[in-house]
Amino acid sequence: MKVILFCQNAYAFGIMQTIREELAQSGDQVLWFIMPKLLDVFPFHNDAVTTSIKELIAFNSDAIICPGNEVPYYLRGLKVQIFHGLAGEKKGHFRIRDYFDLYLTQGPYFTEGFNKLKKKHNNISVIETGWPKLDSYQKIKDDTSAYKLEILDRHNDSNIILYAPTFSPSLTSAHVLKKEIETLASHREYVIHIKFHDLMHPELISYYKDLAARYDTIYFIEEKDIVKQLVLADLLISDTSSVIYEFLLLDKPVITLNNISDAIRWENIRNPKDLIPSILKIHTQDNYASERASIIAQYHPYTDGKSSARVVAAIKEYISQHGVPEKRKISWLRRRKINKLFDRKS
């Protein structure tokens, strides 16, 4: 099977790394497509990679796997959406954009949502596989334990807190939690790791980098993949970010500021001044342990680290039953959008 791993943003690398490994083990041929802006950060230096749509057309793929929202309709191959997060409450998550043939969902909550949409769109298929990104959690847990002990011993601290806000200007807490994060650093009980999305506003990135330079217990994390940070941390501070669900699936507590979810199952504060009291309380009073168990059951009940294997198996089974689509039929407006996003001549 010839497969394109289609990446518009750097976060896609972490999501598709385990799929890449699964395809390699089964002897399938893989070609990465990345946007030119990602050339300097592409981590798989020995893999075949291109920024050219023309080369994708010539590759004549059987399947195109995409964690983003768009993929060229005119490329040959089964177009597969695997999603870039677990935040179902975010605008646009449950939306059929007509670019994809197959939606591979993370757990029962997402499967139910897309099966409802399937009733209105009879040209899509929905299969629950689990989310490939979470396979890597199982692989690195043991590798990070010694590193975590070294970090905590270095500072004589007992906990690692991860601050990972969303980049969305209307939802991010990064501008209003500046004082609280600095105050938290002065407590000397915590090591604070700050991990921002690639699209975070540059001024906020500069501010928090400067904060990390002034406090030895604050680390501004530059590496693209957040998985290691989620595994290391004992507590997550965020707002309305999909990493919340990834962290909850590790069965660890979360505190958010002004989260917009309709069903909040973690500590959500409305006033920045409540952040530090909430952190202090959570050590002795974890009120959301049972809620986390419910989230795990609904959002991602798979703990075997084999979601990537299920993804590849689902794609091959679909192709064996339905064949390989030559292209995707979409509206004129969507064709126009794709043609503007991806230059077929390049």
Short mmCIF file of C-alpha atoms in Angstrom, two decimals:
data_model
loop_
_atom_site.label_atom_id
_atom_site.label_comp_id
_atom_site.label_asym_id
_atom_site.label_seq_id
_atom_site.Cartn_x
_atom_site.Cartn_y
_atom_site.Cartn_z
CA MET A 1 0.00 0.00 0.00
CA LYS A 2 1.26 3.48 -0.90
CA VAL A 3 0.42 6.05 1.78
CA ILE A 4 0.77 9.82 2.02
CA LEU A 5 1.11 11.29 5.52
CA PHE A 6 -0.31 14.77 4.95
CA CYS A 7 0.93 17.52 7.30
CA GLN A 8 -0.01 21.19 7.33
CA ASN A 9 1.30 21.92 10.84
CA ALA A 10 4.13 20.64 13.04
CA TYR A 11 1.79 19.04 15.56
CA ALA A 12 0.95 16.42 12.91
CA PHE A 13 4.38 14.81 13.30
CA GLY A 14 3.66 13.63 16.85
CA ILE A 15 0.20 12.39 15.88
CA MET A 16 1.44 10.34 12.93
CA GLN A 17 4.75 9.07 14.24
CA THR A 18 3.30 5.75 15.43
CA ILE A 19 1.37 5.33 12.16
CA ARG A 20 4.67 5.81 10.32
CA GLU A 21 6.21 3.05 12.44
CA GLU A 22 3.26 0.71 11.87
CA LEU A 23 3.37 1.22 8.10
CA ALA A 24 7.12 0.60 8.05
CA GLN A 25 6.68 -2.69 9.94
CA SER A 26 4.04 -3.88 7.46
CA GLY A 27 6.23 -3.00 4.45
CA ASP A 28 4.02 -0.22 3.10
CA GLN A 29 5.49 2.68 1.12
CA VAL A 30 5.23 6.08 2.82
CA LEU A 31 5.64 9.62 1.49
CA TRP A 32 5.33 12.61 3.80
CA PHE A 33 3.80 15.80 2.47
CA ILE A 34 4.67 18.89 4.48
CA MET A 35 4.15 22.59 3.94
CA PRO A 36 7.36 24.48 3.05
CA LYS A 37 7.30 26.26 6.43
CA LEU A 38 7.91 22.87 8.12
CA LEU A 39 11.08 21.89 6.27
CA ASP A 40 13.38 23.06 9.06
CA VAL A 41 11.48 21.15 11.76
CA PHE A 42 10.72 17.91 9.94
CA PRO A 43 12.05 15.25 12.36
CA PHE A 44 12.20 12.11 10.21
CA HIS A 45 15.35 12.80 8.22
CA ASN A 46 15.62 9.39 6.59
CA ASP A 47 12.01 9.33 5.34
CA ALA A 48 10.78 10.30 1.90
CA VAL A 49 9.29 13.79 2.08
CA THR A 50 8.05 16.41 -0.35
CA THR A 51 6.48 19.85 -0.43
CA SER A 52 5.26 19.34 -3.99
CA ILE A 53 1.66 18.58 -4.91
CA LYS A 54 2.95 17.51 -8.33
CA GLU A 55 5.01 14.79 -6.66
CA LEU A 56 1.96 13.64 -4.70
CA ILE A 57 0.01 13.26 -7.92
CA ALA A 58 2.86 11.22 -9.43
CA PHE A 59 3.09 9.06 -6.29
CA ASN A 60 -0.38 7.67 -7.11
CA SER A 61 -1.25 6.88 -3.51
CA ASP A 62 -3.71 4.32 -2.15
CA ALA A 63 -4.44 6.27 1.04
CA ILE A 64 -3.87 9.77 2.43
CA ILE A 65 -3.85 10.12 6.21
CA CYS A 66 -4.48 13.59 7.57
CA PRO A 67 -4.88 15.00 11.10
CA GLY A 68 -5.77 18.43 9.66
CA ASN A 69 -9.02 19.68 8.14
CA GLU A 70 -8.15 19.85 4.43
CA VAL A 71 -6.71 17.54 1.83
CA PRO A 72 -6.69 17.98 -1.98
CA TYR A 73 -9.77 16.35 -3.48
CA TYR A 74 -7.99 15.53 -6.74
CA LEU A 75 -5.32 13.24 -5.27
CA ARG A 76 -5.79 9.54 -5.78
CA GLY A 77 -6.32 7.59 -2.59
CA LEU A 78 -8.66 6.98 0.31
CA LYS A 79 -8.77 10.25 2.23
CA VAL A 80 -8.64 9.53 5.96
CA GLN A 81 -9.28 12.00 8.80
CA ILE A 82 -7.64 11.03 12.11
CA PHE A 83 -8.10 14.41 13.91
CA HIS A 84 -5.62 16.67 15.65
CA GLY A 85 -7.12 16.71 19.14
CA LEU A 86 -9.74 15.53 21.59
CA ALA A 87 -11.61 18.78 22.28
CA GLY A 88 -15.04 17.93 20.90
CA GLU A 89 -16.51 21.17 22.23
CA LYS A 90 -14.35 23.31 19.96
CA LYS A 91 -16.14 24.94 17.05
CA GLY A 92 -15.82 22.87 13.93
CA HIS A 93 -14.81 19.55 15.47
CA PHE A 94 -18.04 17.78 14.51
CA ARG A 95 -18.21 19.01 10.96
CA ILE A 96 -18.19 17.22 7.63
CA ARG A 97 -16.13 19.30 5.22
CA ASP A 98 -16.51 16.79 2.36
CA TYR A 99 -12.76 16.33 1.93
CA PHE A 100 -12.62 12.90 3.58
CA ASP A 101 -13.95 9.44 2.77
CA LEU A 102 -13.19 7.82 6.11
CA TYR A 103 -13.30 9.22 9.65
CA LEU A 104 -11.33 7.21 12.23
CA THR A 105 -12.58 8.22 15.67
CA GLN A 106 -10.90 8.20 19.04
CA GLY A 107 -13.63 6.76 21.28
CA PRO A 108 -17.40 6.31 21.77
CA TYR A 109 -18.13 10.03 22.29
CA PHE A 110 -16.62 10.94 18.93
CA THR A 111 -17.97 7.88 17.15
CA GLU A 112 -21.52 8.73 18.20
CA GLY A 113 -21.11 12.31 17.03
CA PHE A 114 -19.84 11.39 13.59
CA ASN A 115 -22.34 8.59 13.14
CA LYS A 116 -25.08 11.20 13.60
CA LEU A 117 -23.48 13.27 10.85
CA LYS A 118 -23.17 10.18 8.69
CA LYS A 119 -26.97 10.01 8.50
CA LYS A 120 -26.92 13.34 6.63
CA HIS A 121 -23.80 12.56 4.59
CA ASN A 122 -24.11 9.15 3.00
CA ASN A 123 -20.73 9.38 1.25
CA ILE A 124 -18.58 8.93 4.37
CA SER A 125 -17.65 6.04 6.64
CA VAL A 126 -16.91 6.12 10.39
CA ILE A 127 -14.79 3.56 12.24
CA GLU A 128 -13.57 3.73 15.85
CA THR A 129 -9.87 2.94 16.15
CA GLY A 130 -8.52 5.02 19.01
CA TRP A 131 -6.16 7.97 18.48
CA PRO A 132 -2.67 7.09 17.17
CA LYS A 133 -0.93 9.86 19.09
CA LEU A 134 -1.71 8.18 22.39
CA ASP A 135 0.21 5.05 21.40
CA SER A 136 3.42 6.97 22.05
CA TYR A 137 2.43 7.58 25.68
CA GLN A 138 2.78 3.90 26.40
CA LYS A 139 6.23 3.85 24.81
CA ILE A 140 7.82 6.76 26.66
CA LYS A 141 6.45 6.40 30.20
CA ASP A 142 9.38 4.28 31.36
CA ASP A 143 11.91 6.45 29.51
CA THR A 144 10.80 9.63 31.29
CA SER A 145 10.73 8.39 34.90
CA ALA A 146 14.47 8.78 35.53
CA TYR A 147 14.50 12.20 33.84
CA LYS A 148 11.65 13.38 36.05
CA LEU A 149 13.45 12.33 39.22
CA GLU A 150 16.58 14.14 38.06
CA ILE A 151 14.63 17.37 37.44
CA LEU A 152 12.88 17.27 40.82
CA ASP A 153 16.10 16.42 42.70
CA ARG A 154 17.90 19.26 40.98
CA HIS A 155 15.44 21.78 42.45
CA ASN A 156 14.49 19.86 45.59
CA ASP A 157 10.85 20.08 44.49
CA SER A 158 8.04 17.54 44.60
CA ASN A 159 5.86 18.26 41.55
CA ILE A 160 6.05 19.25 37.91
CA ILE A 161 3.32 21.56 36.67
CA LEU A 162 2.71 21.95 32.95
CA TYR A 163 1.22 25.19 31.68
CA ALA A 164 -0.11 24.56 28.17
CA PRO A 165 -2.70 27.13 27.05
CA THR A 166 -4.40 27.29 23.68
CA PHE A 167 -3.16 29.84 21.13
CA SER A 168 -6.65 31.05 20.16
CA PRO A 169 -6.79 34.78 21.04
CA SER A 170 -10.37 34.55 22.29
CA LEU A 171 -9.70 31.52 24.52
CA THR A 172 -6.09 31.70 25.67
CA SER A 173 -5.22 32.39 29.30
CA ALA A 174 -1.61 33.33 28.55
CA HIS A 175 -2.18 37.07 28.77
CA VAL A 176 -4.12 37.02 32.08
CA LEU A 177 -2.10 34.41 34.00
CA LYS A 178 1.27 36.17 33.73
CA LYS A 179 1.29 37.28 37.38
CA GLU A 180 0.01 33.95 38.72
CA ILE A 181 2.60 31.87 36.86
CA GLU A 182 5.37 34.08 38.19
CA THR A 183 3.99 33.89 41.72
CA LEU A 184 3.79 30.12 41.41
CA ALA A 185 7.46 30.01 40.48
CA SER A 186 8.37 31.82 43.67
CA HIS A 187 6.70 29.14 45.83
CA ARG A 188 9.73 26.86 45.33
CA GLU A 189 7.59 23.73 45.57
CA TYR A 190 7.04 23.27 41.88
CA VAL A 191 8.97 22.94 38.66
CA ILE A 192 6.96 24.66 35.92
CA HIS A 193 7.15 23.60 32.29
CA ILE A 194 5.62 26.04 29.79
CA LYS A 195 4.62 24.61 26.41
CA PHE A 196 3.00 26.87 23.82
CA HIS A 197 1.32 26.03 20.55
CA ASP A 198 3.29 26.94 17.42
CA LEU A 199 0.69 29.61 16.60
CA MET A 200 0.82 31.42 19.96
CA HIS A 201 1.23 35.19 19.62
CA PRO A 202 4.96 36.08 19.43
CA GLU A 203 4.68 38.71 22.17
CA LEU A 204 3.37 36.13 24.62
CA ILE A 205 6.13 33.71 23.65
CA SER A 206 8.73 36.42 24.31
CA TYR A 207 7.22 37.29 27.69
CA TYR A 208 7.22 33.74 29.00
CA LYS A 209 10.68 33.01 27.62
CA ASP A 210 11.92 36.00 29.59
CA LEU A 211 10.12 34.67 32.67
CA ALA A 212 11.90 31.34 32.28
CA ALA A 213 15.22 33.16 32.01
CA ARG A 214 14.59 34.87 35.36
CA TYR A 215 13.40 31.83 37.33
CA ASP A 216 15.41 28.61 37.38
CA THR A 217 12.31 26.54 38.19
CA ILE A 218 10.55 27.62 34.98
CA TYR A 219 11.41 25.83 31.73
CA PHE A 220 10.11 27.13 28.41
CA ILE A 221 9.82 24.00 26.28
CA GLU A 222 10.93 24.49 22.68
CA GLU A 223 10.52 20.95 21.36
CA LYS A 224 7.47 20.51 19.12
CA ASP A 225 6.00 17.33 20.59
CA ILE A 226 4.09 17.80 23.84
CA VAL A 227 3.77 14.10 24.71
CA LYS A 228 6.88 13.97 26.90
CA GLN A 229 5.68 17.01 28.86
CA LEU A 230 2.25 15.50 29.48
CA VAL A 231 3.81 12.31 30.77
CA LEU A 232 6.25 14.18 33.04
CA ALA A 233 3.73 16.56 34.61
CA ASP A 234 1.72 15.91 37.78
CA LEU A 235 -0.76 18.72 37.12
CA LEU A 236 -1.87 20.63 34.02
CA ILE A 237 -2.88 24.30 33.88
CA SER A 238 -4.72 25.31 30.72
CA ASP A 239 -7.89 26.97 29.37
CA THR A 240 -9.70 25.52 26.34
CA SER A 241 -7.10 23.29 24.75
CA SER A 242 -7.32 19.76 23.40
CA VAL A 243 -4.31 18.78 25.53
CA ILE A 244 -6.67 18.80 28.52
CA TYR A 245 -8.22 15.57 27.33
CA GLU A 246 -4.87 14.00 26.56
CA PHE A 247 -3.81 14.77 30.13
CA LEU A 248 -7.04 13.54 31.70
CA LEU A 249 -6.59 10.26 29.83
CA LEU A 250 -3.41 9.81 31.86
CA ASP A 251 -5.65 10.07 34.96
CA LYS A 252 -4.03 13.22 36.33
CA PRO A 253 -5.70 16.44 37.56
CA VAL A 254 -6.32 19.58 35.50
CA ILE A 255 -7.07 23.21 36.37
CA THR A 256 -8.43 25.48 33.65
CA LEU A 257 -9.34 29.13 33.40
CA ASN A 258 -12.66 29.94 31.70
CA ASN A 259 -12.99 26.71 29.78
CA ILE A 260 -15.93 26.80 27.34
CA SER A 261 -16.89 23.12 27.47
CA ASP A 262 -20.53 22.30 28.17
CA ALA A 263 -19.48 19.38 30.36
CA ILE A 264 -16.50 20.37 32.51
CA ARG A 265 -15.18 17.44 34.51
CA TRP A 266 -12.15 19.06 36.09
CA GLU A 267 -11.38 22.12 38.20
CA ASN A 268 -12.36 25.23 36.22
CA ILE A 269 -11.77 28.66 37.73
CA ARG A 270 -13.19 31.99 36.59
CA ASN A 271 -10.80 34.32 38.40
CA PRO A 272 -7.01 34.15 37.87
CA LYS A 273 -6.52 34.81 41.58
CA ASP A 274 -8.04 31.40 42.32
CA LEU A 275 -5.29 29.53 40.50
CA ILE A 276 -2.76 29.10 43.31
CA PRO A 277 -5.36 28.25 46.02
CA SER A 278 -6.78 25.63 43.65
CA ILE A 279 -3.33 24.13 43.11
CA LEU A 280 -2.71 23.94 46.85
CA LYS A 281 -6.11 22.32 47.44
CA ILE A 282 -5.78 19.68 44.76
CA HIS A 283 -2.92 17.95 46.59
CA THR A 284 -5.26 16.89 49.39
CA GLN A 285 -8.67 17.00 47.69
CA ASP A 286 -8.90 15.50 44.20
CA ASN A 287 -12.63 15.93 43.54
CA TYR A 288 -12.57 14.82 39.92
CA ALA A 289 -11.02 11.35 40.01
CA SER A 290 -14.33 9.63 39.17
CA GLU A 291 -15.02 12.17 36.42
CA ARG A 292 -11.68 11.35 34.82
CA ALA A 293 -12.61 7.69 34.78
CA SER A 294 -15.79 8.56 32.88
CA ILE A 295 -13.85 10.68 30.37
CA ILE A 296 -11.41 7.85 29.73
CA ALA A 297 -14.31 5.49 29.01
CA GLN A 298 -15.97 7.91 26.58
CA TYR A 299 -13.07 9.70 24.91
CA HIS A 300 -10.39 7.03 24.62
CA PRO A 301 -10.84 3.68 26.37
CA TYR A 302 -7.85 2.08 24.61
CA THR A 303 -4.81 1.44 26.78
CA ASP A 304 -3.07 -1.17 24.63
CA GLY A 305 -1.00 1.29 22.58
CA LYS A 306 -2.28 -0.26 19.34
CA SER A 307 -4.49 2.47 17.87
CA SER A 308 -2.08 2.93 14.96
CA ALA A 309 -2.37 -0.76 14.14
CA ARG A 310 -6.15 -0.39 14.12
CA VAL A 311 -5.89 2.68 11.87
CA VAL A 312 -3.80 0.83 9.28
CA ALA A 313 -6.03 -2.24 9.49
CA ALA A 314 -9.19 -0.14 9.03
CA ILE A 315 -7.73 1.56 5.94
CA LYS A 316 -6.69 -1.73 4.35
CA GLU A 317 -10.07 -3.32 5.09
CA TYR A 318 -11.92 -0.36 3.59
CA ILE A 319 -9.82 -0.49 0.42
CA SER A 320 -10.28 -4.25 0.12
CA GLN A 321 -14.05 -3.76 0.23
CA HIS A 322 -14.50 -0.54 -1.74
CA GLY A 323 -11.34 -0.06 -3.77
CA VAL A 324 -9.19 3.07 -4.03
CA PRO A 325 -11.04 6.34 -4.81
CA GLU A 326 -9.53 8.25 -7.73
CA LYS A 327 -10.71 11.59 -6.34
CA ARG A 328 -13.27 13.13 -4.00
CA LYS A 329 -16.37 14.87 -5.35
CA ILE A 330 -16.84 18.21 -3.60
CA SER A 331 -18.58 21.51 -4.25
CA TRP A 332 -17.18 24.24 -6.47
CA LEU A 333 -16.50 26.50 -3.46
CA ARG A 334 -14.52 23.79 -1.68
CA ARG A 335 -12.58 23.00 -4.86
CA ARG A 336 -11.74 26.69 -5.11
CA LYS A 337 -10.51 26.74 -1.50
CA ILE A 338 -8.30 23.69 -2.01
CA ASN A 339 -6.88 25.07 -5.24
CA LYS A 340 -5.91 28.26 -3.40
CA LEU A 341 -4.37 26.37 -0.47
CA PHE A 342 -2.42 23.85 -2.53
CA ASP A 343 -0.92 24.79 -5.87
CA ARG A 344 -1.22 21.80 -8.22
CA LYS A 345 1.66 23.16 -10.30
CA SER A 346 4.14 23.07 -7.42
#
